[in-house]
PDB file of C-alpha atoms in Angstrom:
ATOM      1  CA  UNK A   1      -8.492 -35.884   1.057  1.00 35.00           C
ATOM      2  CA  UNK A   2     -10.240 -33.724   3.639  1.00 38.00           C
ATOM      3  CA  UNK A   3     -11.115 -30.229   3.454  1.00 39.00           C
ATOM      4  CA  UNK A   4     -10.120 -28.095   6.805  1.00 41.00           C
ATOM      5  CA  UNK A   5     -12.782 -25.603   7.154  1.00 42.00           C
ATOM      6  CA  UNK A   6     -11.087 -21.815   8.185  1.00 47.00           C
ATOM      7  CA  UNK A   7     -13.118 -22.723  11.546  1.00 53.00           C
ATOM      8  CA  UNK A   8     -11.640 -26.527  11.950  1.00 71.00           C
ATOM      9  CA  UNK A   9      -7.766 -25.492  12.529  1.00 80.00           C
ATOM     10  CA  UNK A  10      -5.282 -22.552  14.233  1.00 85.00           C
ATOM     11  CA  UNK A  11      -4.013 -20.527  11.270  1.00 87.00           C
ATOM     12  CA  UNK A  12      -1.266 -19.396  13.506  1.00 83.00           C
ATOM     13  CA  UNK A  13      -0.009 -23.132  14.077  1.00 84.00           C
ATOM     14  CA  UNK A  14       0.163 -23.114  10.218  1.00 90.00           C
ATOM     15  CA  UNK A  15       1.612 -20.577   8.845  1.00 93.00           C
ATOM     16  CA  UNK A  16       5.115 -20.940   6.965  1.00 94.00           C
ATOM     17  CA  UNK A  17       6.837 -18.423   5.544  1.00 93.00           C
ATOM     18  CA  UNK A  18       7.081 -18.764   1.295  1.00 91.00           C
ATOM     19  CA  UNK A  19       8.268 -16.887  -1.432  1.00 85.00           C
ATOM     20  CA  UNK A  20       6.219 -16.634  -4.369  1.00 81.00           C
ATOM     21  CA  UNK A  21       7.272 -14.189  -7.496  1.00 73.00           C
ATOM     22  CA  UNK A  22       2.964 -12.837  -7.261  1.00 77.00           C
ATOM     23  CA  UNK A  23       0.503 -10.649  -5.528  1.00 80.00           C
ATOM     24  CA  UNK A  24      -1.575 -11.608  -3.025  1.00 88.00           C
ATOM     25  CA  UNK A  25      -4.183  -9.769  -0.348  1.00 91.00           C
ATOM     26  CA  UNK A  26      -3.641 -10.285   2.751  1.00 94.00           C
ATOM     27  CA  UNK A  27      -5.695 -11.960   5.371  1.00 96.00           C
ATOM     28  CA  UNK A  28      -5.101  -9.534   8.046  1.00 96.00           C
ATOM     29  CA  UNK A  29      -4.816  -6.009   6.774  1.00 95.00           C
ATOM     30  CA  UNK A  30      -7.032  -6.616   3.691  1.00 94.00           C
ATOM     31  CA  UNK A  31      -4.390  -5.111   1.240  1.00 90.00           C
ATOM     32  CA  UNK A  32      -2.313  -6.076  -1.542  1.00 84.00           C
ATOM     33  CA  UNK A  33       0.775  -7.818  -1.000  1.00 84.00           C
ATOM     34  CA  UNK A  34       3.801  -9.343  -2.984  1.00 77.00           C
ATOM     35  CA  UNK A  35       6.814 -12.277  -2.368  1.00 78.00           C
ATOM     36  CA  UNK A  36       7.461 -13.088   1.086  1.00 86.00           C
ATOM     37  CA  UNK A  37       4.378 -13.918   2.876  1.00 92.00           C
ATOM     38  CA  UNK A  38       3.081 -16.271   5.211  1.00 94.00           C
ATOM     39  CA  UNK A  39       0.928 -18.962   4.270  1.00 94.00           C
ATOM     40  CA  UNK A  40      -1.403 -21.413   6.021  1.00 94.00           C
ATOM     41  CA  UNK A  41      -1.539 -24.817   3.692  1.00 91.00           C
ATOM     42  CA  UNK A  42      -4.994 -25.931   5.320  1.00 91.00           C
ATOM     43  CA  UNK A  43      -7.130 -23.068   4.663  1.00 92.00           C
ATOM     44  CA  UNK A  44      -4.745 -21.303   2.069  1.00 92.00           C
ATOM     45  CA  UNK A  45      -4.635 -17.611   4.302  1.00 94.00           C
ATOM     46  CA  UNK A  46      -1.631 -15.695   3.631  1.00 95.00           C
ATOM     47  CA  UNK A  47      -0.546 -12.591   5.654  1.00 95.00           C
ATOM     48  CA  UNK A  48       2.328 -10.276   4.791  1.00 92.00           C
ATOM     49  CA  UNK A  49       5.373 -10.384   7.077  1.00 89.00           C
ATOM     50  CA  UNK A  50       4.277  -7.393   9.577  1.00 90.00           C
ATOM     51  CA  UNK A  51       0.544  -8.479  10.319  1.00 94.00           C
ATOM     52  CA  UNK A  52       1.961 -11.917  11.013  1.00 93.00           C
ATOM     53  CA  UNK A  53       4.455 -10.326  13.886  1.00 92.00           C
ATOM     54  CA  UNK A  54       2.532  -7.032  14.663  1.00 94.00           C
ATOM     55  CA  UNK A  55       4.561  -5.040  17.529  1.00 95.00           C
ATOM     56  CA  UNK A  56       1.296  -4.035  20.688  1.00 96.00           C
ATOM     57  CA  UNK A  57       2.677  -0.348  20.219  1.00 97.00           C
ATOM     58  CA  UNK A  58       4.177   1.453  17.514  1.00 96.00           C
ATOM     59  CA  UNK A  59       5.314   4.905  17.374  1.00 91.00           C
ATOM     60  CA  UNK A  60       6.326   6.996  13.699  1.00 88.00           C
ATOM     61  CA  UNK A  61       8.388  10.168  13.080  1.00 83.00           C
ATOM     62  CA  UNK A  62       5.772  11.422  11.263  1.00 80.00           C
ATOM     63  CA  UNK A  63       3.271  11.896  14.024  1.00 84.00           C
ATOM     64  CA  UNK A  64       5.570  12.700  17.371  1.00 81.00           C
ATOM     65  CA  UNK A  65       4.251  11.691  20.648  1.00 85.00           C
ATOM     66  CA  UNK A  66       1.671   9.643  18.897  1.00 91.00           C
ATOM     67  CA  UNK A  67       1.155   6.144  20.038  1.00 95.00           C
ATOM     68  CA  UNK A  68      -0.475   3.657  17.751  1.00 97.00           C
ATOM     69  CA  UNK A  69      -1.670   0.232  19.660  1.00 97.00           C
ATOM     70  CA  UNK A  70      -2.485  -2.638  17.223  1.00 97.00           C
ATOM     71  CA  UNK A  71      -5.825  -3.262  16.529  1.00 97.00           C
ATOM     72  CA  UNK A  72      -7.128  -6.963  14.299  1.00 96.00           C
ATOM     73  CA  UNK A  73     -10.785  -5.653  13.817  1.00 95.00           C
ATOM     74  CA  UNK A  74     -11.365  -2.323  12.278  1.00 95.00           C
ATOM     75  CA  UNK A  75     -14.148   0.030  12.882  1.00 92.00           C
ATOM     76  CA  UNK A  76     -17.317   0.189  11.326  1.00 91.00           C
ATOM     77  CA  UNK A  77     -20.192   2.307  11.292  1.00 87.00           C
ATOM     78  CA  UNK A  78     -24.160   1.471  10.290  1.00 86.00           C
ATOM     79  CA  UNK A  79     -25.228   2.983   7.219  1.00 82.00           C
ATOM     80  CA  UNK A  80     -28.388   3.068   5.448  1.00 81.00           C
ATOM     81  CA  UNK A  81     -30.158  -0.186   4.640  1.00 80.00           C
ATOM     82  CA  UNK A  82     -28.887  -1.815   7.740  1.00 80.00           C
ATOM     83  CA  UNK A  83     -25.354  -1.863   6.262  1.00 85.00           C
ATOM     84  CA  UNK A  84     -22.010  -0.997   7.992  1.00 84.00           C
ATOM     85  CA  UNK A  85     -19.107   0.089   6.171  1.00 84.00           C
ATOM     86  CA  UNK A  86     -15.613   1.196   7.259  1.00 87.00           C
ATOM     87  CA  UNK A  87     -15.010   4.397   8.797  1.00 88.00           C
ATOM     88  CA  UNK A  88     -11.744   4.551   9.213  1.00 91.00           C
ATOM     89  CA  UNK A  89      -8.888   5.707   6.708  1.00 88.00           C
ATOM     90  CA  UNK A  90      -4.971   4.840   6.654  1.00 90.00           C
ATOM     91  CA  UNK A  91      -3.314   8.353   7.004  1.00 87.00           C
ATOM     92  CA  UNK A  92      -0.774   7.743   4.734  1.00 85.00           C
ATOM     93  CA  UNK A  93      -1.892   5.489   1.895  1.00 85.00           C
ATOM     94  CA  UNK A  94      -5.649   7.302   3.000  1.00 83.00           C
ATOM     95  CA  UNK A  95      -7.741   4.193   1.993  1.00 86.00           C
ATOM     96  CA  UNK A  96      -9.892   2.480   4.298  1.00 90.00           C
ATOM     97  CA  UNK A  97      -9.216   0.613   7.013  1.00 94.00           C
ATOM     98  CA  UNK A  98     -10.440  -2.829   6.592  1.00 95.00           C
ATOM     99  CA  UNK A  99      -8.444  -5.570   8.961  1.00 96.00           C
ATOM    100  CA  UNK A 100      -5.338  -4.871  10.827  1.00 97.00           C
ATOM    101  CA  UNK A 101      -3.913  -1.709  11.775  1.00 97.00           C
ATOM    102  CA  UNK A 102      -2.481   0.775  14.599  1.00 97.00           C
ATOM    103  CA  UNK A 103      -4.933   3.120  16.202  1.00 97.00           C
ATOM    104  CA  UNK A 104      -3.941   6.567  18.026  1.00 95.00           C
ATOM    105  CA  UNK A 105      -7.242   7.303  19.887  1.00 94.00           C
ATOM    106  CA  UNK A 106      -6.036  10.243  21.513  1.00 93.00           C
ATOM    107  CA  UNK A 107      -4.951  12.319  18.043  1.00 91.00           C
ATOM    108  CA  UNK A 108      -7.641   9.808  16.113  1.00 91.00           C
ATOM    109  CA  UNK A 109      -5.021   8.541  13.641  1.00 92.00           C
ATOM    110  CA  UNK A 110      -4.773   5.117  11.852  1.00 93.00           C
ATOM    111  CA  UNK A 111      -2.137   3.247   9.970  1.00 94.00           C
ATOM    112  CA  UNK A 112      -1.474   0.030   7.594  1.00 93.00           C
ATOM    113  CA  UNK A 113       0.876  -2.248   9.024  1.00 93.00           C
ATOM    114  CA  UNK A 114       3.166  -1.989   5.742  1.00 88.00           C
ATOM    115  CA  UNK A 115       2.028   1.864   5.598  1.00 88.00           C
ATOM    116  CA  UNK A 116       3.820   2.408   8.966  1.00 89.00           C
ATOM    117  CA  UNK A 117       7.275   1.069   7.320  1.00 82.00           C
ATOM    118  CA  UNK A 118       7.323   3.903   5.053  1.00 81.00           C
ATOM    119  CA  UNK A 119       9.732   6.024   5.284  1.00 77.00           C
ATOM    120  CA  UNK A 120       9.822   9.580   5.439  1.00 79.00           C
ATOM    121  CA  UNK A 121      12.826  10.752   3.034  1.00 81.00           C
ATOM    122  CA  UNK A 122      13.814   8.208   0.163  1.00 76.00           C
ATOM    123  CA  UNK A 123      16.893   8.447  -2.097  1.00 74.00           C
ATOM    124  CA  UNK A 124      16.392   7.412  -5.712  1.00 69.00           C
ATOM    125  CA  UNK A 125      18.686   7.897  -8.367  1.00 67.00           C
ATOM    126  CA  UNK A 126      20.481  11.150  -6.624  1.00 74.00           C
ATOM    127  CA  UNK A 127      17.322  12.845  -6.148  1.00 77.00           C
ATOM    128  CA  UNK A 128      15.745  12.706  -2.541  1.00 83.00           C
ATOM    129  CA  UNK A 129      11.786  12.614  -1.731  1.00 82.00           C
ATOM    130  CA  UNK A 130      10.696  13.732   1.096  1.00 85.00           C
ATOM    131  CA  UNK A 131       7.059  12.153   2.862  1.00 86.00           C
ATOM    132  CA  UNK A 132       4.647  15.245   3.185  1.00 85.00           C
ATOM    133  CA  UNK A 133       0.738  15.764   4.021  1.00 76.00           C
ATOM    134  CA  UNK A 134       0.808  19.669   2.448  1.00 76.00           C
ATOM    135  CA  UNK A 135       2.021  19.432  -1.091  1.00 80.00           C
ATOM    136  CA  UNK A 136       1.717  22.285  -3.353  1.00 76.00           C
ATOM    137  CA  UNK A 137       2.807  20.287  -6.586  1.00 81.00           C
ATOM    138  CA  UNK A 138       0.525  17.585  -8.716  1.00 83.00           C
ATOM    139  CA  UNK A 139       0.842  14.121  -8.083  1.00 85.00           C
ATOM    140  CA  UNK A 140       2.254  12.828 -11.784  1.00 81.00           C
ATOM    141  CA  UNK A 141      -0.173   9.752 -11.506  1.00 80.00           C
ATOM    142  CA  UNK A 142      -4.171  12.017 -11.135  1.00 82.00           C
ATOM    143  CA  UNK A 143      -2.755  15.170 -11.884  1.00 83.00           C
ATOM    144  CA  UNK A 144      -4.215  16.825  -8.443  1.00 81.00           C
ATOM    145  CA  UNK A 145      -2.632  18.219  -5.222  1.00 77.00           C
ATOM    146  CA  UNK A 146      -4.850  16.769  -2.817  1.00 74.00           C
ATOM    147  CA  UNK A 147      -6.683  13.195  -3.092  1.00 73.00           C
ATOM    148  CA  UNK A 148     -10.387  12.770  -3.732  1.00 61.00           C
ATOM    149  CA  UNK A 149     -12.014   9.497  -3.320  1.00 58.00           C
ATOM    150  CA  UNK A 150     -15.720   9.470  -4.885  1.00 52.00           C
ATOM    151  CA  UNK A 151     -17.725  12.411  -2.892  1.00 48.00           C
ATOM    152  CA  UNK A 152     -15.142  12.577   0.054  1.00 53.00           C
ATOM    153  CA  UNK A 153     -11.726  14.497   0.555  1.00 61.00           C
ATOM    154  CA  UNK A 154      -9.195  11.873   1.720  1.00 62.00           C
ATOM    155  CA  UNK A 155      -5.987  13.381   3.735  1.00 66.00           C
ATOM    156  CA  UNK A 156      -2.954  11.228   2.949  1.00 74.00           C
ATOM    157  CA  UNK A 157       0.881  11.327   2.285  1.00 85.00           C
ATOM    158  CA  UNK A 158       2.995  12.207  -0.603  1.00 87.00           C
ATOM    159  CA  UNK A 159       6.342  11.608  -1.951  1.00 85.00           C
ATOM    160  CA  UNK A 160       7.871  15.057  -2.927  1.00 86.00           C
ATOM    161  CA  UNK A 161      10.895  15.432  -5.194  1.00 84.00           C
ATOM    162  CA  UNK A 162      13.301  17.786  -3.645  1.00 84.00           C
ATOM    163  CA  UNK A 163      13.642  19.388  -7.012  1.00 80.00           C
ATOM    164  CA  UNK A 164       9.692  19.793  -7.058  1.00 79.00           C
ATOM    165  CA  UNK A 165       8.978  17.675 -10.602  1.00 77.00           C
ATOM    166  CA  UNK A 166       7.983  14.838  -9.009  1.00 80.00           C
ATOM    167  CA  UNK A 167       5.523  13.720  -6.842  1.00 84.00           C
ATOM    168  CA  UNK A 168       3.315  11.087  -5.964  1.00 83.00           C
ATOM    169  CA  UNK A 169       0.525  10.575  -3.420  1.00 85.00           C
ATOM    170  CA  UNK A 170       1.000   7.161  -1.573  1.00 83.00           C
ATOM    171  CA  UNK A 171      -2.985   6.437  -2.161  1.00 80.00           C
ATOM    172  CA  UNK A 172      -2.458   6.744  -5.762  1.00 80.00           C
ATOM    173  CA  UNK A 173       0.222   4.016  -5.491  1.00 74.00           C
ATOM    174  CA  UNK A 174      -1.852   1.835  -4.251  1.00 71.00           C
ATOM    175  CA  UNK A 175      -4.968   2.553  -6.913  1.00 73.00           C
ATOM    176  CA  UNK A 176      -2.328   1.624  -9.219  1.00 72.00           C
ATOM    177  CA  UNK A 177      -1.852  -1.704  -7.876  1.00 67.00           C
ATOM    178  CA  UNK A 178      -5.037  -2.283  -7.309  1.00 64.00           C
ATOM    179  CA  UNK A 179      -5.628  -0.980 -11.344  1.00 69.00           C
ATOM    180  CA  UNK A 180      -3.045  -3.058 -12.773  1.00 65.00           C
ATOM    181  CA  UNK A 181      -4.416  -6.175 -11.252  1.00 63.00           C
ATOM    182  CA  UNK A 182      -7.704  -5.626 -12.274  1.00 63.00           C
ATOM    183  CA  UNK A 183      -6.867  -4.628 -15.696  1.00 63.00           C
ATOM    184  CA  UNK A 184      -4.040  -7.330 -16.094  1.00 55.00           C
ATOM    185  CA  UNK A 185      -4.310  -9.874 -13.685  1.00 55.00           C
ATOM    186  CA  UNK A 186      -1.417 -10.762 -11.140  1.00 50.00           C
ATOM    187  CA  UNK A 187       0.586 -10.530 -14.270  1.00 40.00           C
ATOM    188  CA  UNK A 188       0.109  -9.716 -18.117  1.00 34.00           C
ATOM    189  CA  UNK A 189       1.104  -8.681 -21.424  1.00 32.00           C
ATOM    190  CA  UNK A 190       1.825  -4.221 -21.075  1.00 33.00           C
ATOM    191  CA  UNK A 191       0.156  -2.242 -23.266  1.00 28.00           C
ATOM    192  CA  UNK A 192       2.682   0.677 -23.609  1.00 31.00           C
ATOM    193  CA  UNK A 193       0.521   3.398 -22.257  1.00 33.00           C
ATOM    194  CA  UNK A 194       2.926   4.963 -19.753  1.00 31.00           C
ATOM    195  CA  UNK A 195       5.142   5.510 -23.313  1.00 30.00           C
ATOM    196  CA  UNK A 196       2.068   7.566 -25.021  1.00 33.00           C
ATOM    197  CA  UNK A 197       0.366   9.028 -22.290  1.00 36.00           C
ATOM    198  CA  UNK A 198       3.569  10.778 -21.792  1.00 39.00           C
ATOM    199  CA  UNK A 199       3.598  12.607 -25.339  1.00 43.00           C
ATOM    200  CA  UNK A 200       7.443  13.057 -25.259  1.00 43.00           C
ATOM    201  CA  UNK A 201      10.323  11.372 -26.570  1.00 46.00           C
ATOM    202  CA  UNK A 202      13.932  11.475 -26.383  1.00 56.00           C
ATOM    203  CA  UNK A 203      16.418  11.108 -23.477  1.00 61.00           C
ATOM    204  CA  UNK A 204      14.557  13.319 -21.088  1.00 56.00           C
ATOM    205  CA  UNK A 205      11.859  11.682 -21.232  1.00 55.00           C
ATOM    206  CA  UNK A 206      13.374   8.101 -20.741  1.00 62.00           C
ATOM    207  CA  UNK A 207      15.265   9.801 -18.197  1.00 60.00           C
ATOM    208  CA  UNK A 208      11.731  10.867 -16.288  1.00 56.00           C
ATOM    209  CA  UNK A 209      10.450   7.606 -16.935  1.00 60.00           C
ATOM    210  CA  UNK A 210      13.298   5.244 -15.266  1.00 65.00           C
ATOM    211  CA  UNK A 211      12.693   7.767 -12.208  1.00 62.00           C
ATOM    212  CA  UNK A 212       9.305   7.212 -12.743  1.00 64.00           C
ATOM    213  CA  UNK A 213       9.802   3.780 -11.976  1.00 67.00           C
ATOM    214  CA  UNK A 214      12.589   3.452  -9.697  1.00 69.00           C
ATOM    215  CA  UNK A 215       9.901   5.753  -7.363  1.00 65.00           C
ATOM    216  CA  UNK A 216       7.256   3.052  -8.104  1.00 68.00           C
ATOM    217  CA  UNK A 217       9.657   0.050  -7.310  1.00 70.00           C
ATOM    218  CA  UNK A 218      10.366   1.220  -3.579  1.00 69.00           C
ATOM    219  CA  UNK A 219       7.351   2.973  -2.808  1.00 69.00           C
ATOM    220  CA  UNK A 220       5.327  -0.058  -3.676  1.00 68.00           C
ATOM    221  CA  UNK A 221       8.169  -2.279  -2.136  1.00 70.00           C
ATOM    222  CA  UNK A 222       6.587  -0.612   1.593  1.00 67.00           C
ATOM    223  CA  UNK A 223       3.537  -0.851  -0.004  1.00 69.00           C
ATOM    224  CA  UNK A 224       3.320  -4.187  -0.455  1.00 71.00           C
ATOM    225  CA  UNK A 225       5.143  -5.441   2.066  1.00 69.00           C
ATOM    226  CA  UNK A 226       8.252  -6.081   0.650  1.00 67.00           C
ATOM    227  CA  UNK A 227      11.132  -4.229   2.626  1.00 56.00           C
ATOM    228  CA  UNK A 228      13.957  -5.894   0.355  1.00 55.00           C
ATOM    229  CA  UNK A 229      12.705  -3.982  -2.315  1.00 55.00           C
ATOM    230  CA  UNK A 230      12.792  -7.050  -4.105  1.00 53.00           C
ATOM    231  CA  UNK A 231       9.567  -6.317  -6.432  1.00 54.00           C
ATOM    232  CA  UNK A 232       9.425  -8.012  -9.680  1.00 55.00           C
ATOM    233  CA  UNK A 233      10.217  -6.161 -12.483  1.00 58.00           C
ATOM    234  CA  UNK A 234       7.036  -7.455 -14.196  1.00 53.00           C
ATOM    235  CA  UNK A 235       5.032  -5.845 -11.321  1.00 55.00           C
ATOM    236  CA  UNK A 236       6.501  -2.373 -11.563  1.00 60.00           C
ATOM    237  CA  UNK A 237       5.789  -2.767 -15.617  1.00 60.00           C
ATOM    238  CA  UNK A 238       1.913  -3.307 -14.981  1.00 53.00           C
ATOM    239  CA  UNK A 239       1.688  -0.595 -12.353  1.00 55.00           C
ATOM    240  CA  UNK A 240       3.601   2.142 -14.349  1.00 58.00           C
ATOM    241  CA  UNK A 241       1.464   1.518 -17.370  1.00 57.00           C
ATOM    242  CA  UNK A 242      -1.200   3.096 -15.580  1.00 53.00           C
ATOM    243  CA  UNK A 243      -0.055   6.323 -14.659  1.00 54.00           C
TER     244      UNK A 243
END
C-alpha cells in the first residue's frame, strides 16, 4: 500500500467524523481533545468538532462588543537565536496560541475555538460557578489567585463557586490534562493522590471530592471539545489525581 504524504491529498475531502473513547491533539488549534473528532484516514489528522466548522465571526458575553474573526495561523514573534515563538495567549484557558483561534484586534483579545464554548455560569450539583477574570479566592488545583506561567503573569478565567470554596482557573484545567497524559498516558492505572493530598476523610470530604470532579467533568468537557459532556470517566480519574 501507498503512503499519502500530508502534501499529496485535501484533508478537508477526508475528514469523517469518529468516536473514539481517547485523547487526541488537534490538528488545528494545537490542543488536547477527546471522543468526537474528525479524522482524515490518509494522513491520520484529526480536528475537534469546532476547528473543523469554525464560524468567520464570533462574538462572547464575556467580552461585549468584541468581535473575534477566525484566524488558522497564529502569531509569532522572533526571539533570540533566530527563533520565533508564540506571542499570543487564549484569554480564558491563558495558554498560548498555537493554530486556530478568534482574534479581536481592536481590544487585542484571543480565544480557543473550544475555549469560546465555555460558558460563563455552570450548575453542578446545586451549587452554581460563575466565569470570572478577578478572583479573590485560591484556585484548589496551584493554590494561587492569579496564574503564573514560568517568568510571566498570564491573565485568564476562573470558575468561582458561588459559596466561595471552590474555584478553579481554566489554565490549570488544562495543565491537568496535559499532566495526566504525560504522567499516565491517554489512559492508566490512578495512583490515589487526589485521596492523600487531600489529608481529610469522612463524608465531607468525599462530598468535596465528587464536586471536585463533577467541576472537572464539564469544565474539561468545553475543554476538550466535548459539548455532550460525555468525558470518560477514566479521563476525569487521571486528571483529578493531579490536583
Amino acid at each position: 500500500m501507498s503512503i499519502v504524504r500530508r502534501s499529496d491529498h485535501d484533508c478537508y475531502d477526508h475528514y469523517e467524523l469518529k468516536d473514539y473513547n481517547k485523547l487526541f491533539k488537534c490538528d488545528g488549534c494545537k490542543m488536547k481533545g477527546f471522543g468526537p473528532r474528525y479524522h482524515c484516514a490518509p494522513c491520520g489528522r484529526e480536528l475537534h468538532k469546532e476547528c473543523r466548522h469554525p464560524k468567520s465571526t464570533i462574538h462572547h458575553d464575556y467580552f461585549g462588543g468584541s468581535i473575534f474573526t477566525f484566524r488558522r495561523e497564529p502569531y509569532t514573534k522572533l526571539v533570540s537565536h533566530n527563533r520565533r515563538q508564540f506571542s499570543k495567549c487564549c484569554d480564558a484557558c491563558g495558554k498560548d496560541v498555537c493554530g486556530f483561534s478568534y482574534r479581536c484586534e481592536e481590544n487585542d483579545k484571543d480565544l480557543h475555538p473550544c475555549c469560546a464554548n465555555l460558558e460563563e455560569k455552570l450548575l453542578i450539583d446545586n451549587t452554581i460557578f460563575d466565569l470570572q477574570s478577578d478572583v479573590s479566592s485560591k484556585c484548589i488545583r496551584c493554590k494561587k489567585k492569579k496564574i503564573t506561567d514560568g517568568a510571566r503573569d498570564v491573565r485568564g478565567w476562573s470558575y468561582v463557586s458561588a459559596c466561595g470554596k471552590y474555584h478553579f482557573h481554566v489554565y490549570c484545567m488544562a495543565e491537568l490534562v496535559h499532566d495526566a497524559c504525560m504522567r499516565y498516558g491517554e489512559v492508566g492505572p490512578g495512583t490515589g493522590e487526589l485521596a492523600r493530598s487531600s489529608g481529610r476523610r469522612g463524608s465531607r470530604a468525599q462530598k468535596m471530592l465528587q464536586m471536585i470532579k463533577s467541576v472537572v467533568k464539564i469544565i474539561l468537557a468545553a475543554l476538550l471539545g466535548d459539548p455532550t459532556m460525555l468525558i470518560s470517566n477514566v479521563i476525569v480519574d487521571l486528571v483529578s489525581r493531579s490536583l
